[in-house]
mmCIF file of C-alpha atoms in Angstrom:
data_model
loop_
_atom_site.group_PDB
_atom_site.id
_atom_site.type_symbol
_atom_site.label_atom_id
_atom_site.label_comp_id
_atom_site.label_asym_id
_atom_site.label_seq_id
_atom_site.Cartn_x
_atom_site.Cartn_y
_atom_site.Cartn_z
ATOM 1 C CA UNK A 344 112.750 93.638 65.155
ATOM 2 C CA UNK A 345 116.432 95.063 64.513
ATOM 3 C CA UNK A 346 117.301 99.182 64.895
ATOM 4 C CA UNK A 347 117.195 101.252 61.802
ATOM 5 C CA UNK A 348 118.810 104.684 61.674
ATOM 6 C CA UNK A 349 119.002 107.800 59.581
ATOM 7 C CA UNK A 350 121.127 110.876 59.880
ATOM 8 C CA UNK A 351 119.592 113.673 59.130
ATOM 9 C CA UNK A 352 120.565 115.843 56.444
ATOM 10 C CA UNK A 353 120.958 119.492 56.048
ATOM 11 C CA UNK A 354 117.495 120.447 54.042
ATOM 12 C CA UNK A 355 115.644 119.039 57.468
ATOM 13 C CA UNK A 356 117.934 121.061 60.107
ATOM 14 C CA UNK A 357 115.229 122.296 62.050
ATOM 15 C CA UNK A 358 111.954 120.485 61.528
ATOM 16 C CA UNK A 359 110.239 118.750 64.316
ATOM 17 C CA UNK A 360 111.516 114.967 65.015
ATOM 18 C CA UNK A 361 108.837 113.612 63.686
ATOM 19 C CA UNK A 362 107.977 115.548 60.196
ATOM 20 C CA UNK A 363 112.075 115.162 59.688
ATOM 21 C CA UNK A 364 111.394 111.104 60.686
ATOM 22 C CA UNK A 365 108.566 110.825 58.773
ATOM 23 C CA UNK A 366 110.728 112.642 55.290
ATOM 24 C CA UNK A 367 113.455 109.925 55.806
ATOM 25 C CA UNK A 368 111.262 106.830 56.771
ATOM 26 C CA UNK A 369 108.080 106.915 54.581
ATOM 27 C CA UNK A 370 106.721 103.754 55.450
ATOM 28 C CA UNK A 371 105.448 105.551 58.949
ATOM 29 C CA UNK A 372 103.327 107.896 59.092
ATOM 30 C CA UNK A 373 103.765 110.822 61.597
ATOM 31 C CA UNK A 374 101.411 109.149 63.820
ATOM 32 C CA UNK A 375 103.059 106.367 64.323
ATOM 33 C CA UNK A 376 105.926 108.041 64.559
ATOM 34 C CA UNK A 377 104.434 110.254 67.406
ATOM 35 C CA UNK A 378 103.254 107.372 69.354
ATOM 36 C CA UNK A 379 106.811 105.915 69.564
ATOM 37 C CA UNK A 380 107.923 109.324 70.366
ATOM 38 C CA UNK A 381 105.735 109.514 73.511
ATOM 39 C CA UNK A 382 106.725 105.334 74.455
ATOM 40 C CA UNK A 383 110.249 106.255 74.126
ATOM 41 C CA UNK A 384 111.449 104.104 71.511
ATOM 42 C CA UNK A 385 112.463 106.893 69.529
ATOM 43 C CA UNK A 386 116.295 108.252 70.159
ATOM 44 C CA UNK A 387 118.553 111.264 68.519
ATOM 45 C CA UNK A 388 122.063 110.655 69.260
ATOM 46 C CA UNK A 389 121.387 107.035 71.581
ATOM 47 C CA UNK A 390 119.212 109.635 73.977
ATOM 48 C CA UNK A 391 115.270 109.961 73.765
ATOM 49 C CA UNK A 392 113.600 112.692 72.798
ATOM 50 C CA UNK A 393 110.077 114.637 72.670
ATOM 51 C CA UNK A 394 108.023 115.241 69.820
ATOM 52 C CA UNK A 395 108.698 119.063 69.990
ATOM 53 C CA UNK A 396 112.481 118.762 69.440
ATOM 54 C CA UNK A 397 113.941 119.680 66.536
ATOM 55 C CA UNK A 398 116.648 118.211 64.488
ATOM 56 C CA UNK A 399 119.993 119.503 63.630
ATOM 57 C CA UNK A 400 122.202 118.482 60.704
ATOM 58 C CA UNK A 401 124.148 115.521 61.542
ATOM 59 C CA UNK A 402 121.955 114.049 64.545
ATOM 60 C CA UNK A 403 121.440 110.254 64.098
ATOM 61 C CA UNK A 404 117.293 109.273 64.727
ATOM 62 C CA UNK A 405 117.080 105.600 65.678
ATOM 63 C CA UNK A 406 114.405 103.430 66.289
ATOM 64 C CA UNK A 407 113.331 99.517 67.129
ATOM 65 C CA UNK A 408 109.897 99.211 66.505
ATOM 66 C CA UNK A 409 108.031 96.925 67.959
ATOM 67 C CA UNK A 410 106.794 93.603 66.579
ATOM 68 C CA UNK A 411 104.056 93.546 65.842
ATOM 69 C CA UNK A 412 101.105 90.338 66.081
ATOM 70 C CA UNK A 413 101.375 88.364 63.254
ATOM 71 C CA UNK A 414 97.742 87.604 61.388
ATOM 72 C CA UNK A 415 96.514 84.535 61.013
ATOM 73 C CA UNK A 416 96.086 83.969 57.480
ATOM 74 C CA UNK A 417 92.946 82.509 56.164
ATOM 75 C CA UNK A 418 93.405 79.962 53.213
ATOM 76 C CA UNK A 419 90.635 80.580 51.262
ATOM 77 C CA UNK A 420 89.674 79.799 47.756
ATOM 78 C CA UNK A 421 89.541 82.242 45.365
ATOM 79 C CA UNK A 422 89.994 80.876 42.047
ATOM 80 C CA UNK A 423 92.916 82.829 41.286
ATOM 81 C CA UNK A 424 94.321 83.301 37.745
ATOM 82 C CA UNK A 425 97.160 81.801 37.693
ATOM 83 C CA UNK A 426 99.216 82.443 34.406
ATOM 84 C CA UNK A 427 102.400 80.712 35.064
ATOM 85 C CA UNK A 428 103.849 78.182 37.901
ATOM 86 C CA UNK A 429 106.923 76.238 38.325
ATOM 87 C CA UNK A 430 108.895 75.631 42.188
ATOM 88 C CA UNK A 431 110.245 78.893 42.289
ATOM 89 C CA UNK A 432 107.494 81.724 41.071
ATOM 90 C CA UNK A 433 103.952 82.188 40.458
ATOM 91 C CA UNK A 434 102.827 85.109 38.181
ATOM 92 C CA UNK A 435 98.978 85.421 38.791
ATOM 93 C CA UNK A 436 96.509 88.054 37.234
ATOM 94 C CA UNK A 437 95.243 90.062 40.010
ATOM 95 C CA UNK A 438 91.368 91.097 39.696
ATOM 96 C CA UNK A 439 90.329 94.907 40.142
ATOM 97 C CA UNK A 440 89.243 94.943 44.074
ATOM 98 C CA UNK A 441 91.479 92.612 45.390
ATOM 99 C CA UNK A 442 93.866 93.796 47.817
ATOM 100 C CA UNK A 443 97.566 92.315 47.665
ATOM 101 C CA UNK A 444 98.161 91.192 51.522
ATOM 102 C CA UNK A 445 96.099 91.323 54.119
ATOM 103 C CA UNK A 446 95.833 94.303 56.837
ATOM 104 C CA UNK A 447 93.455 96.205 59.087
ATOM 105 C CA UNK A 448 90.192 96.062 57.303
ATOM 106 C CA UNK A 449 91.071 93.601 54.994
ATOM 107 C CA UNK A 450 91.461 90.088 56.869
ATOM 108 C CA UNK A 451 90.072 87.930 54.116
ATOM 109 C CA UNK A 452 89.680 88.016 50.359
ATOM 110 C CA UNK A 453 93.305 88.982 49.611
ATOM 111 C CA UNK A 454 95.948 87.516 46.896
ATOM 112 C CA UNK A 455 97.729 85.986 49.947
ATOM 113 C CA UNK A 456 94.474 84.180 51.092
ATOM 114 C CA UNK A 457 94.196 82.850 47.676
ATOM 115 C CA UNK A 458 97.596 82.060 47.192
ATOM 116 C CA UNK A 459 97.508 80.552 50.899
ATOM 117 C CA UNK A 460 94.916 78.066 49.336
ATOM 118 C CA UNK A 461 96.488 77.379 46.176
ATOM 119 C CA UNK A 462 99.995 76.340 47.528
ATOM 120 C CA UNK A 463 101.500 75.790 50.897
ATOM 121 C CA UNK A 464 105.266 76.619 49.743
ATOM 122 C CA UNK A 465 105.482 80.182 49.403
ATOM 123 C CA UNK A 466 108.863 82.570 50.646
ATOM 124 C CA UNK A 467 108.833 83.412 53.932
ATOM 125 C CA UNK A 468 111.104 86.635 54.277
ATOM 126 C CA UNK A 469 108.069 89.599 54.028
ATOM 127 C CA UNK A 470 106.734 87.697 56.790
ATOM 128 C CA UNK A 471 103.317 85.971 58.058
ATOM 129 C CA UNK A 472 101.204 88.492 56.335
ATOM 130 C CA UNK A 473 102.908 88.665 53.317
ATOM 131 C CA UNK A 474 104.096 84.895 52.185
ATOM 132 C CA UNK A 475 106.084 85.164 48.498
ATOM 133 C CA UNK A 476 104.758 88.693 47.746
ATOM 134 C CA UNK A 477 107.712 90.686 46.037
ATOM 135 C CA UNK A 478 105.931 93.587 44.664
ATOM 136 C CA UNK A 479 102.345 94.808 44.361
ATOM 137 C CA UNK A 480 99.502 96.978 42.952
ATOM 138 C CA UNK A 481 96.963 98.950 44.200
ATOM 139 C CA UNK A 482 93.330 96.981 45.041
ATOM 140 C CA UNK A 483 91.407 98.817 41.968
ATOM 141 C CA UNK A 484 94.356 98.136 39.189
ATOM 142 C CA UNK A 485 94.195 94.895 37.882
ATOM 143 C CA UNK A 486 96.738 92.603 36.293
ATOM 144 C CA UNK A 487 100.100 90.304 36.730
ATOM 145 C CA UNK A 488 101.986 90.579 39.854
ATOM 146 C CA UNK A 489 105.320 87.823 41.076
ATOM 147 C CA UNK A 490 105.476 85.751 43.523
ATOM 148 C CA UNK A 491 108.279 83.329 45.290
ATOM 149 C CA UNK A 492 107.451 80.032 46.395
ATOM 150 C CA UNK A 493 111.188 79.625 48.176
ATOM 151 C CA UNK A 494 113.597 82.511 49.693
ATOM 152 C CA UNK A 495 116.022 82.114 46.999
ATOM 153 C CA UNK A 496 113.328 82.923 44.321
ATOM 154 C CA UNK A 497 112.222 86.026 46.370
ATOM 155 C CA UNK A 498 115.908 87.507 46.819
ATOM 156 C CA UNK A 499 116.289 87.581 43.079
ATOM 157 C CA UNK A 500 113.357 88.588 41.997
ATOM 158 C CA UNK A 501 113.727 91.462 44.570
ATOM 159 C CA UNK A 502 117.308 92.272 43.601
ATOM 160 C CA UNK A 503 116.262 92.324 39.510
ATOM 161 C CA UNK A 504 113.741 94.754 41.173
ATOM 162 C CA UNK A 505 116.261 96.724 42.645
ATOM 163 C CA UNK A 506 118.390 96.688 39.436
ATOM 164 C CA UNK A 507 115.410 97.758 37.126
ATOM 165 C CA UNK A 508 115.638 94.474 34.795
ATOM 166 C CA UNK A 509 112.062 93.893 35.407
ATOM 167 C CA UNK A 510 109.533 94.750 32.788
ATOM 168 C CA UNK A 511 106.693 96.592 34.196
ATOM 169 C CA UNK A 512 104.260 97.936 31.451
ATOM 170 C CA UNK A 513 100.661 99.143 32.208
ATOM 171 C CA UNK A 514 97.574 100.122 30.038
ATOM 172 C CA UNK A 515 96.248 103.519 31.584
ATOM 173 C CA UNK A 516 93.133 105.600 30.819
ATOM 174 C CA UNK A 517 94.026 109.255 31.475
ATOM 175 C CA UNK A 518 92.060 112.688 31.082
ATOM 176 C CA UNK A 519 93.133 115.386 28.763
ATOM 177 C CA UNK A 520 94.272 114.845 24.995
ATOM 178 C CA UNK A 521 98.057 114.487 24.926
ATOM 179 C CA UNK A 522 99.544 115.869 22.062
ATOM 180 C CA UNK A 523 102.926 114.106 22.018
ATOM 181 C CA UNK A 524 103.209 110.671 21.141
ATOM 182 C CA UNK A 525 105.661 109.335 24.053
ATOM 183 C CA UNK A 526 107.835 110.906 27.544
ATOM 184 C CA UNK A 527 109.387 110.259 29.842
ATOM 185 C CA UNK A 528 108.514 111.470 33.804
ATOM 186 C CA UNK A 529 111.367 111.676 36.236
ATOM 187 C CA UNK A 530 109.873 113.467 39.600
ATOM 188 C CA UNK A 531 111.005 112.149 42.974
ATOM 189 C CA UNK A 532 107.850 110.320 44.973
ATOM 190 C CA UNK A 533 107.475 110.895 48.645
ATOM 191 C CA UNK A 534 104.170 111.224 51.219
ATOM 192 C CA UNK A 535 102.293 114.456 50.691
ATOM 193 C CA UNK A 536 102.871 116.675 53.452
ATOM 194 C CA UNK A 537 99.329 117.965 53.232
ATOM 195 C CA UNK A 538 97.659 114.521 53.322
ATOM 196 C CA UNK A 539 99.687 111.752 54.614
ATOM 197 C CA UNK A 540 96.770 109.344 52.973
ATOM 198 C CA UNK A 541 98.333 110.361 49.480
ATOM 199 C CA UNK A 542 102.044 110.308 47.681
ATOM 200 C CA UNK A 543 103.482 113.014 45.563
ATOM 201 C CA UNK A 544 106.244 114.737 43.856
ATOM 202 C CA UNK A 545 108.341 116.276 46.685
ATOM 203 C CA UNK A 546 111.508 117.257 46.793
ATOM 204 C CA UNK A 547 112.968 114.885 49.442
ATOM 205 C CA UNK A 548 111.164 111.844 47.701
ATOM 206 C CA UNK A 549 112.149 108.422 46.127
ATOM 207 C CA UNK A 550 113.535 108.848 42.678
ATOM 208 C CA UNK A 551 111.185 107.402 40.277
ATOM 209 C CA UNK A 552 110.637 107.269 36.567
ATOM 210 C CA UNK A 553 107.875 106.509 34.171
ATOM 211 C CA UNK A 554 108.108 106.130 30.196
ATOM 212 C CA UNK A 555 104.966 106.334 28.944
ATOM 213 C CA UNK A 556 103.610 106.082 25.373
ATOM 214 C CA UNK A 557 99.448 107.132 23.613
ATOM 215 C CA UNK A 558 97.952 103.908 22.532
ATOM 216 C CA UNK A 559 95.000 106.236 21.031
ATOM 217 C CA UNK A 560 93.227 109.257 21.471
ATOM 218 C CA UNK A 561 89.691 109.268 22.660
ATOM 219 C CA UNK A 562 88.289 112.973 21.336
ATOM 220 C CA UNK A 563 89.787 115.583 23.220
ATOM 221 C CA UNK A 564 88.981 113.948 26.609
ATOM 222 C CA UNK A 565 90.886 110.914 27.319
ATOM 223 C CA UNK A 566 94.012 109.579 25.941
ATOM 224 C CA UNK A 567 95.094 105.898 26.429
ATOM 225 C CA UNK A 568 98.795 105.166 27.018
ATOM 226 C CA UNK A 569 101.419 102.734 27.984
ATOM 227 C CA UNK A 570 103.364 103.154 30.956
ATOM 228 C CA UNK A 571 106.620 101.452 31.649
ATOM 229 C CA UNK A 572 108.245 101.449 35.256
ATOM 230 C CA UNK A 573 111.622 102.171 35.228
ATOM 231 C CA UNK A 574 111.128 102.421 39.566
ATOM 232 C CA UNK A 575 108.331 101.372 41.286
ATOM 233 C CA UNK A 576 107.135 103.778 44.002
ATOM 234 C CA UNK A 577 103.609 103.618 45.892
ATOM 235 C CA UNK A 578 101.283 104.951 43.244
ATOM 236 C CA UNK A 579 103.524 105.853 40.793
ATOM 237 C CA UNK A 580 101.551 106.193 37.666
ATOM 238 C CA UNK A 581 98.797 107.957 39.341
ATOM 239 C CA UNK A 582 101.008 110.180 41.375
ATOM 240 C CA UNK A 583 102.982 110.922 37.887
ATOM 241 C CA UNK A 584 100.736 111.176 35.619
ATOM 242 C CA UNK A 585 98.458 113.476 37.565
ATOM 243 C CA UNK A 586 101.434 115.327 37.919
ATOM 244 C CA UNK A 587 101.856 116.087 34.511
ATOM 245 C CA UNK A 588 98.762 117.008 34.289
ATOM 246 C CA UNK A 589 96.989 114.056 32.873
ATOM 247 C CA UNK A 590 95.207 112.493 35.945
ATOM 248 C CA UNK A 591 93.923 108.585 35.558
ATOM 249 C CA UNK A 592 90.197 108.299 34.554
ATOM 250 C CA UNK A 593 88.233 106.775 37.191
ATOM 251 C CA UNK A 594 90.770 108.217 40.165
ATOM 252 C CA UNK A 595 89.382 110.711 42.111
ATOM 253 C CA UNK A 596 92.168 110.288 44.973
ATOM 254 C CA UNK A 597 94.778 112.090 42.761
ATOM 255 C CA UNK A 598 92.331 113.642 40.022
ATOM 256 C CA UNK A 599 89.423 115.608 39.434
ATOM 257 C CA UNK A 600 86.048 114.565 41.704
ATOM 258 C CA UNK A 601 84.205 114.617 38.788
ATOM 259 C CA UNK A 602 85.769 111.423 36.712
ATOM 260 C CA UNK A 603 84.297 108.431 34.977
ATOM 261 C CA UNK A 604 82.651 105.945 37.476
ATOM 262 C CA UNK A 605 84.678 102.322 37.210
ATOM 263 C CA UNK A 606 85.172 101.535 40.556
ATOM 264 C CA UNK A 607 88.914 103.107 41.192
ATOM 265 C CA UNK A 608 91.327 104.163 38.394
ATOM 266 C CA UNK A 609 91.332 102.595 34.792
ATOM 267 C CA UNK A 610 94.874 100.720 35.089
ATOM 268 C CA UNK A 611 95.706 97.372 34.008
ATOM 269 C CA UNK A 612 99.311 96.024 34.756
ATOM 270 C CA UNK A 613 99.165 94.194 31.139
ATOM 271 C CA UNK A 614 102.644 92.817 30.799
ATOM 272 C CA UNK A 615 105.185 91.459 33.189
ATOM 273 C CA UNK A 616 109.107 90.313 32.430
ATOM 274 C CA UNK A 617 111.511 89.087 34.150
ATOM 275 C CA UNK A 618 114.383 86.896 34.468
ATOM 276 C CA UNK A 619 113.676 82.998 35.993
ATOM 277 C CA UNK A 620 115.712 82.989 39.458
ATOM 278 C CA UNK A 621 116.911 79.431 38.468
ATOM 279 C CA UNK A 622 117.320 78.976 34.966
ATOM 280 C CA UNK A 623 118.380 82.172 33.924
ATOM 281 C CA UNK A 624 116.060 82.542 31.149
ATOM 282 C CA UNK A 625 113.981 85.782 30.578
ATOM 283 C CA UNK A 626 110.366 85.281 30.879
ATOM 284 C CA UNK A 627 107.846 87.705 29.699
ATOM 285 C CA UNK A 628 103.492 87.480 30.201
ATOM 286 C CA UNK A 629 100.903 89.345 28.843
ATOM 287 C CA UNK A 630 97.011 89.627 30.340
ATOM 288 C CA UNK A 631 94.916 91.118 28.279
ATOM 289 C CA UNK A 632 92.491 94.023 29.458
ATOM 290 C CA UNK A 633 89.560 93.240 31.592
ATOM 291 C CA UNK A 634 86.120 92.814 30.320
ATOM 292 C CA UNK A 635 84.534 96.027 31.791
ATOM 293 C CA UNK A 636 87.804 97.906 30.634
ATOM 294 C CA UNK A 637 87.339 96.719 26.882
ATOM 295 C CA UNK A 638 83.641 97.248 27.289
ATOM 296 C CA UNK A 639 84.788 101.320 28.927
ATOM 297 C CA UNK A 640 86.562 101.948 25.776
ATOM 298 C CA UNK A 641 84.260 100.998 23.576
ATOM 299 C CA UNK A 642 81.572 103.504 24.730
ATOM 300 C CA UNK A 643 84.074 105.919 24.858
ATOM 301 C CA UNK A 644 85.736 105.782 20.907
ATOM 302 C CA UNK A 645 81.330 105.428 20.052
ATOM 303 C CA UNK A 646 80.824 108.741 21.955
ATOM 304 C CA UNK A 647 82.942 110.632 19.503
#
């Protein structure tokens, strides 16, 4: 695996090596970080360094991790959804409780041992574990999610990613009784210092931006809106949402304990757009909401 490199800027002059790492990089935790600290593998300025020292404005923090096994990926059938198909994409309809790729704890019953089943030719550039996969959602929110079936596919549908042409909207049950009709959140998304299991709005975090608009208004208690991804950060709606107060039903993780039980938070990626890496054309899908989410929101409007 190839050397990546950050310099470190002057609002982390002085933290520890690997909370400053950890800011800049947050795809590793500060464990992980730590244990490459004590192999080694970690260097300030081309020297290696100890987890006590502290960075200074300017020093450059390098590392090569280490590759890692690749998993052997189960085909397995799954009867996936599939809601579109030609020899460059797939756009599937992801059940609540599936998890995207596979990973510690999760070996089998994933999208990618599904997809690993339905077709052999899928991109290769995220790797064994994660054949064609281009984006993702969370294992309790449903709905349509990409995929590339050749490199070229995948580097576009990335890059349109990258370029916010993609058309991300999501159907999300949230506590509280919004009084305004649409807004717009723009809070930078980073790992919470306090729980490195969680995101949050920090100040050294990933822009990001939601749009969101009420759908309906469930009594004073819930409020059901649309939520369009202008960026697409780990957790986003949840993290942003909560953040302005208005928590997702059924998430406990980044809401209040006490929430409605559905098995993880009521979110259903409903409509997906996006331009065909070969032809050109702009393709757009909708999957309507779940059973058990139709069937949530009909108790609810009956209970007031």
């Amino acid at each position: 695996m190839t050397a990546v490199s950050y310099t470190v800027m002057q609002e982390l002059n002085g933290e520890r090596i690997d909370k400053a790492f950890a800011a800049m990089q947050q795809d590793w935790s500060r464990s992980q970080i730590q244990t490459w600290l004590k192999d080694g593998i970690v260097m300030v300025n081309d020297e290696p360094v100890k987890t006590k020292y502290k960075v200074k404005e300017g020093d450059v923090i390098s590392v090569t991790p280490p590759e890692t096994e690749p998993l052997e990926i189960v085909a397995e059938d799954l009867n996936l959804e599939i809601v579109y198909e030609d020899s460059d994409v797939i756009v599937v309809n992801k059940p609540k409780g599936m998890v995207v790729h596979p990973a510690p704890g999760h070996a089998t019953g994933t999208l990618v041992n599904g997809l690993m089943y339905h077709c052999k030719d899928l991109s290769g550039i995220n790797g064994v574990a994660r054949p064609g996969i281009v984006h993702r959602i969370d294992k309790d929110t449903s709905g349509l999610l990409m995929v590339a079936k050749n490199d070229k596919a995948h580097e576009s549908l990335v890059q349109q990613l990258v370029d916010k042409t993609v058309t991300r909207r999501y159907t999300a049950l949230v506590h509280g009784h919004i009084p305004h009709d649409k807004g717009t959140i723009d809070a930078p998304i980073g790992r919470d210092s306090r729980d490195r299991q969680k995101m949050g709005v920090v100040d050294n975090g990933k822009h990001a931006i939601t749009h969101f608009t009420v759908i309906d208004r469930l009594g004073v208690d819930y409020t059901l809106v649309q939520c369009r991804l202008e960026t697409g950060r780990t957790h986003q709606i949840r993290v942003h949402m909560n953040y302005i107060g208005y928590p997702l039903a059924g998430d406990p993780k980044y809401g209040p304990r006490k929430t409605l039980d559905f098995g993880g938070q009521v979110l259903h990626a409903g409509v997906l757009g996006f331009i065909h890496p070969s032809t050109g054309e702009y393709l757009e899908f909708e999957a309507p909401l779940p059973a058990d989410y139709e069937d949530l929101l009909k108790e609810l409007k009956s209970n007031y």
